[in-house]
Amino acid sequence: MRTPEIRPETLLLSPVLVLLVGGIGLFFLVGPSGILDRLSLFPLQEVAHATGFFLPYALCVLALLALHDRYLAKVCFVVDEAVEVLLSFGPVYLASFLSLAALGEELLFRGFLQEGASRLVWFLSPEESEGKVAAWAIFFSAAAFAFIHQRYRIYPAAFVAVFLVGLFLGWSYAVSRNLWIPVILHALWNAGELALYIIWRGREPVDPRSRKDVLWIPLVPDAHDDERPGERPHVHPSLPYWASVLLVGILGAAFVWFASDAFPELLRPGILGSLPHELAIGAGDKGHIREKFLFLPAVAEDARRVIRHEHVRLF
């Protein structure tokens, strides 16, 4: 089968779409909820709030996914070729792609979905909601995170692996209240998966039709369904996922240990790191939101100090 041409603009479209979805989600957290907060209706306030931003947001997501499928479906069927193209564009482009993907997905899954789900407590009393809301929000965002990453073909083992990564990222945000923590861990996970791909480059996935121990659920036939594996060494299709789960756990533990020892402020909410959370709890207060953007001059000053090799706090 002829491999479709993959252009850099096509690959960059995916993280850009995710960034757009995350931005739309934050807009719906800030906009409609501010009006509903002034109505002071409970629990109708929360019901209307849930419907008010989830319904239009769902329509936006469906539209963006349709655009994604229209232009990127073939890329999902030629993952090997896509990664090879990424590797050929040089380290700057590759780092930009991995960073955009991590930032966009964390804005969507942790900044919007997890933060939004944690506010939907109308079905619990204040006493019952303590602790349960955070757990519900983490599980919800992790499940959505795993499903989106396995949208075309679900390998149960790989789905569980990505779900565990989502739980870890959600937990890191819930504990630190700093969105940069899961963003950095997510970027490390992406880089680890790419490194594992390079290590396993040239190995064919195990043919699921010839092995009963490979659990899989085909959602959409891919371009390799009619091809028989060659004589090259085989690798279980979910092995890179599980290896990346182990990798992100090791890197995450090392990162948290190093940060808590060398930069204790890194694990505390910062002006920039807690921005999605502050937007959510301060919904409708436009003055409060504008104040959060006053960090820009401070960021510029910190950048100047870094260039001059002066000591500066990270967040």
Tab-separated table of N, CA and C in Angstrom, residues 94-179:
chain	number	residue	atom	x	y	z
A	94	LEU	N	11.170	18.861	16.620
A	94	LEU	CA	10.720	17.737	17.437
A	94	LEU	C	10.382	18.194	18.850
A	95	ALA	N	11.244	19.023	19.435
A	95	ALA	CA	10.984	19.534	20.782
A	95	ALA	C	9.726	20.397	20.806
A	96	SER	N	9.510	21.189	19.753
A	96	SER	CA	8.306	22.020	19.671
A	96	SER	C	7.054	21.158	19.615
A	97	PHE	N	7.112	20.090	18.836
A	97	PHE	CA	5.958	19.201	18.701
A	97	PHE	C	5.628	18.540	20.036
A	98	LEU	N	6.649	17.989	20.713
A	98	LEU	CA	6.422	17.311	21.987
A	98	LEU	C	5.916	18.289	23.048
A	99	SER	N	6.454	19.503	23.054
A	99	SER	CA	6.040	20.495	24.048
A	99	SER	C	4.610	20.959	23.809
A	100	LEU	N	4.263	21.228	22.543
A	100	LEU	CA	2.903	21.658	22.224
A	100	LEU	C	1.892	20.581	22.589
A	101	ALA	N	2.238	19.327	22.277
A	101	ALA	CA	1.326	18.229	22.586
A	101	ALA	C	1.102	18.118	24.090
A	102	ALA	N	2.184	18.205	24.876
A	102	ALA	CA	2.059	18.096	26.332
A	102	ALA	C	1.252	19.258	26.906
A	103	LEU	N	1.552	20.471	26.470
A	103	LEU	CA	0.846	21.641	26.990
A	103	LEU	C	-0.629	21.613	26.614
A	104	GLY	N	-0.916	21.298	25.353
A	104	GLY	CA	-2.307	21.280	24.905
A	104	GLY	C	-3.130	20.219	25.597
A	105	GLU	N	-2.577	19.016	25.732
A	105	GLU	CA	-3.337	17.934	26.350
A	105	GLU	C	-3.548	18.180	27.834
A	106	GLU	N	-2.568	18.769	28.508
A	106	GLU	CA	-2.749	19.037	29.937
A	106	GLU	C	-3.744	20.170	30.168
A	107	LEU	N	-3.757	21.171	29.277
A	107	LEU	CA	-4.790	22.204	29.370
A	107	LEU	C	-6.177	21.590	29.230
A	108	LEU	N	-6.297	20.630	28.312
A	108	LEU	CA	-7.599	20.013	28.064
A	108	LEU	C	-7.997	19.061	29.189
A	109	PHE	N	-7.131	18.069	29.484
A	109	PHE	CA	-7.531	16.987	30.384
A	109	PHE	C	-7.419	17.365	31.861
A	110	ARG	N	-6.386	18.092	32.253
A	110	ARG	CA	-6.261	18.481	33.644
A	110	ARG	C	-6.809	19.896	33.882
A	111	GLY	N	-6.450	20.846	33.009
A	111	GLY	CA	-6.875	22.225	33.221
A	111	GLY	C	-8.362	22.433	33.060
A	112	PHE	N	-8.992	21.694	32.113
A	112	PHE	CA	-10.431	21.875	31.903
A	112	PHE	C	-11.247	20.708	32.436
A	113	LEU	N	-11.009	19.481	31.933
A	113	LEU	CA	-11.861	18.357	32.309
A	113	LEU	C	-11.769	18.045	33.800
A	114	GLN	N	-10.542	17.913	34.327
A	114	GLN	CA	-10.407	17.571	35.740
A	114	GLN	C	-10.877	18.720	36.622
A	115	GLU	N	-10.515	19.947	36.257
A	115	GLU	CA	-10.937	21.099	37.049
A	115	GLU	C	-12.448	21.285	36.967
A	116	GLY	N	-13.007	21.088	35.765
A	116	GLY	CA	-14.449	21.234	35.612
A	116	GLY	C	-15.220	20.160	36.348
A	117	ALA	N	-14.743	18.906	36.256
A	117	ALA	CA	-15.428	17.810	36.943
A	117	ALA	C	-15.380	17.987	38.455
A	118	SER	N	-14.305	18.562	38.956
A	118	SER	CA	-14.190	18.739	40.407
A	118	SER	C	-15.190	19.755	40.948
A	119	ARG	N	-15.784	20.567	40.063
A	119	ARG	CA	-16.744	21.575	40.514
A	119	ARG	C	-18.178	21.064	40.462
A	120	LEU	N	-18.401	19.932	39.816
A	120	LEU	CA	-19.766	19.417	39.688
A	120	LEU	C	-20.106	18.585	40.916
A	121	VAL	N	-20.432	19.238	42.010
A	121	VAL	CA	-20.650	18.557	43.292
A	121	VAL	C	-22.100	18.673	43.736
A	122	TRP	N	-23.013	19.016	42.801
A	122	TRP	CA	-24.401	19.230	43.206
A	122	TRP	C	-25.068	17.951	43.699
A	123	PHE	N	-24.513	16.774	43.333
A	123	PHE	CA	-25.137	15.527	43.755
A	123	PHE	C	-24.600	15.057	45.102
A	124	LEU	N	-23.683	15.791	45.710
A	124	LEU	CA	-23.142	15.424	47.010
A	124	LEU	C	-23.290	16.603	47.967
A	125	SER	N	-23.449	16.286	49.231
A	125	SER	CA	-23.448	17.344	50.234
A	125	SER	C	-22.006	17.793	50.461
A	126	PRO	N	-21.793	18.988	51.041
A	126	PRO	CA	-20.423	19.446	51.285
A	126	PRO	C	-19.607	18.459	52.106
A	127	GLU	N	-20.263	17.791	53.091
A	127	GLU	CA	-19.530	16.832	53.909
A	127	GLU	C	-19.118	15.611	53.094
A	128	GLU	N	-20.011	15.154	52.199
A	128	GLU	CA	-19.716	13.969	51.403
A	128	GLU	C	-18.728	14.257	50.284
A	129	SER	N	-18.701	15.501	49.818
A	129	SER	CA	-17.903	15.811	48.638
A	129	SER	C	-16.420	15.919	48.934
A	130	GLU	N	-16.052	16.146	50.197
A	130	GLU	CA	-14.647	16.336	50.521
A	130	GLU	C	-13.846	15.068	50.216
A	131	GLY	N	-12.841	15.192	49.371
A	131	GLY	CA	-11.999	14.060	48.998
A	131	GLY	C	-12.547	13.275	47.833
A	132	LYS	N	-13.874	13.046	47.799
A	132	LYS	CA	-14.462	12.246	46.728
A	132	LYS	C	-14.429	12.986	45.399
A	133	VAL	N	-14.619	14.309	45.450
A	133	VAL	CA	-14.677	15.088	44.219
A	133	VAL	C	-13.345	15.034	43.493
A	134	ALA	N	-12.254	15.182	44.233
A	134	ALA	CA	-10.941	15.144	43.605
A	134	ALA	C	-10.698	13.788	42.952
A	135	ALA	N	-11.056	12.702	43.650
A	135	ALA	CA	-10.855	11.363	43.096
A	135	ALA	C	-11.709	11.163	41.848
A	136	TRP	N	-12.971	11.590	41.897
A	136	TRP	CA	-13.860	11.461	40.739
A	136	TRP	C	-13.299	12.230	39.551
A	137	ALA	N	-12.805	13.441	39.792
A	137	ALA	CA	-12.289	14.259	38.703
A	137	ALA	C	-11.040	13.642	38.094
A	138	ILE	N	-10.168	13.086	38.925
A	138	ILE	CA	-8.944	12.465	38.418
A	138	ILE	C	-9.275	11.249	37.569
A	139	PHE	N	-10.189	10.397	38.042
A	139	PHE	CA	-10.572	9.205	37.279
A	139	PHE	C	-11.253	9.594	35.970
A	140	PHE	N	-12.100	10.603	36.003
A	140	PHE	CA	-12.813	11.033	34.800
A	140	PHE	C	-11.840	11.530	33.739
A	141	SER	N	-10.916	12.411	34.127
A	141	SER	CA	-9.971	12.956	33.151
A	141	SER	C	-9.007	11.883	32.657
A	142	ALA	N	-8.622	10.940	33.540
A	142	ALA	CA	-7.718	9.864	33.122
A	142	ALA	C	-8.395	8.929	32.128
A	143	ALA	N	-9.691	8.631	32.344
A	143	ALA	CA	-10.417	7.774	31.407
A	143	ALA	C	-10.549	8.443	30.043
A	144	ALA	N	-10.877	9.737	30.030
A	144	ALA	CA	-10.962	10.462	28.760
A	144	ALA	C	-9.606	10.516	28.077
A	145	PHE	N	-8.558	10.709	28.855
A	145	PHE	CA	-7.189	10.752	28.340
A	145	PHE	C	-6.819	9.429	27.673
A	146	ALA	N	-7.147	8.314	28.323
A	146	ALA	CA	-6.819	6.999	27.769
A	146	ALA	C	-7.644	6.695	26.529
A	147	PHE	N	-8.930	7.043	26.547
A	147	PHE	CA	-9.790	6.733	25.402
A	147	PHE	C	-9.369	7.507	24.165
A	148	ILE	N	-9.061	8.794	24.320
A	148	ILE	CA	-8.651	9.604	23.173
A	148	ILE	C	-7.359	9.068	22.575
A	149	HIS	N	-6.442	8.584	23.416
A	149	HIS	CA	-5.179	8.058	22.908
A	149	HIS	C	-5.341	6.688	22.260
A	150	GLN	N	-6.489	6.019	22.475
A	150	GLN	CA	-6.719	4.698	21.887
A	150	GLN	C	-7.952	4.730	20.994
A	151	ARG	N	-8.202	5.854	20.354
A	151	ARG	CA	-9.476	6.068	19.685
A	151	ARG	C	-9.661	5.167	18.466
A	152	TYR	N	-8.595	4.859	17.763
A	152	TYR	CA	-8.748	4.111	16.518
A	152	TYR	C	-8.659	2.601	16.732
A	153	ARG	N	-7.821	2.164	17.644
A	153	ARG	CA	-7.673	0.735	17.912
A	153	ARG	C	-7.346	0.587	19.390
A	154	ILE	N	-8.183	-0.133	20.104
A	154	ILE	CA	-7.990	-0.262	21.546
A	154	ILE	C	-7.299	-1.582	21.861
A	155	TYR	N	-6.090	-1.505	22.405
A	155	TYR	CA	-5.433	-2.647	23.024
A	155	TYR	C	-5.709	-2.518	24.523
A	156	PRO	N	-6.452	-3.445	25.132
A	156	PRO	CA	-6.788	-3.289	26.551
A	156	PRO	C	-5.582	-3.036	27.444
A	157	ALA	N	-4.490	-3.762	27.194
A	157	ALA	CA	-3.306	-3.558	28.027
A	157	ALA	C	-2.760	-2.149	27.853
A	158	ALA	N	-2.723	-1.673	26.604
A	158	ALA	CA	-2.230	-0.322	26.349
A	158	ALA	C	-3.186	0.720	26.921
A	159	PHE	N	-4.491	0.445	26.851
A	159	PHE	CA	-5.483	1.369	27.410
A	159	PHE	C	-5.259	1.531	28.909
A	160	VAL	N	-5.049	0.409	29.611
A	160	VAL	CA	-4.807	0.467	31.057
A	160	VAL	C	-3.520	1.229	31.345
A	161	ALA	N	-2.510	1.018	30.504
A	161	ALA	CA	-1.236	1.701	30.710
A	161	ALA	C	-1.400	3.213	30.598
A	162	VAL	N	-2.082	3.660	29.549
A	162	VAL	CA	-2.289	5.100	29.368
A	162	VAL	C	-3.203	5.650	30.469
A	163	PHE	N	-4.180	4.852	30.904
A	163	PHE	CA	-5.062	5.269	31.998
A	163	PHE	C	-4.257	5.505	33.274
A	164	LEU	N	-3.296	4.624	33.557
A	164	LEU	CA	-2.459	4.793	34.742
A	164	LEU	C	-1.620	6.061	34.643
A	165	VAL	N	-1.107	6.340	33.447
A	165	VAL	CA	-0.364	7.586	33.252
A	165	VAL	C	-1.279	8.784	33.503
A	166	GLY	N	-2.532	8.705	33.013
A	166	GLY	CA	-3.488	9.779	33.255
A	166	GLY	C	-3.772	9.974	34.735
A	167	LEU	N	-3.893	8.866	35.482
A	167	LEU	CA	-4.087	8.969	36.933
A	167	LEU	C	-2.902	9.667	37.591
A	168	PHE	N	-1.704	9.298	37.174
A	168	PHE	CA	-0.494	9.883	37.750
A	168	PHE	C	-0.430	11.384	37.457
A	169	LEU	N	-0.726	11.766	36.212
A	169	LEU	CA	-0.693	13.180	35.845
A	169	LEU	C	-1.781	13.957	36.589
A	170	GLY	N	-2.983	13.355	36.696
A	170	GLY	CA	-4.059	14.016	37.424
A	170	GLY	C	-3.737	14.175	38.893
A	171	TRP	N	-3.125	13.138	39.475
A	171	TRP	CA	-2.735	13.217	40.885
A	171	TRP	C	-1.689	14.307	41.093
A	172	SER	N	-0.726	14.409	40.175
A	172	SER	CA	0.324	15.420	40.324
A	172	SER	C	-0.255	16.829	40.282
A	173	TYR	N	-1.298	17.023	39.472
A	173	TYR	CA	-1.932	18.348	39.419
A	173	TYR	C	-2.778	18.600	40.664
A	174	ALA	N	-3.513	17.574	41.125
A	174	ALA	CA	-4.358	17.738	42.304
A	174	ALA	C	-3.522	18.046	43.542
A	175	VAL	N	-2.347	17.450	43.654
A	175	VAL	CA	-1.500	17.654	44.826
A	175	VAL	C	-0.782	18.997	44.758
A	176	SER	N	-0.209	19.314	43.594
A	176	SER	CA	0.612	20.513	43.477
A	176	SER	C	-0.189	21.764	43.158
A	177	ARG	N	-1.384	21.606	42.535
A	177	ARG	CA	-2.173	22.730	42.035
A	177	ARG	C	-1.345	23.586	41.086
A	178	ASN	N	-0.393	22.977	40.429
A	178	ASN	CA	0.495	23.663	39.494
A	178	ASN	C	0.460	22.901	38.185
A	179	LEU	N	-0.134	23.490	37.152
A	179	LEU	CA	-0.319	22.779	35.891
A	179	LEU	C	0.996	22.452	35.208
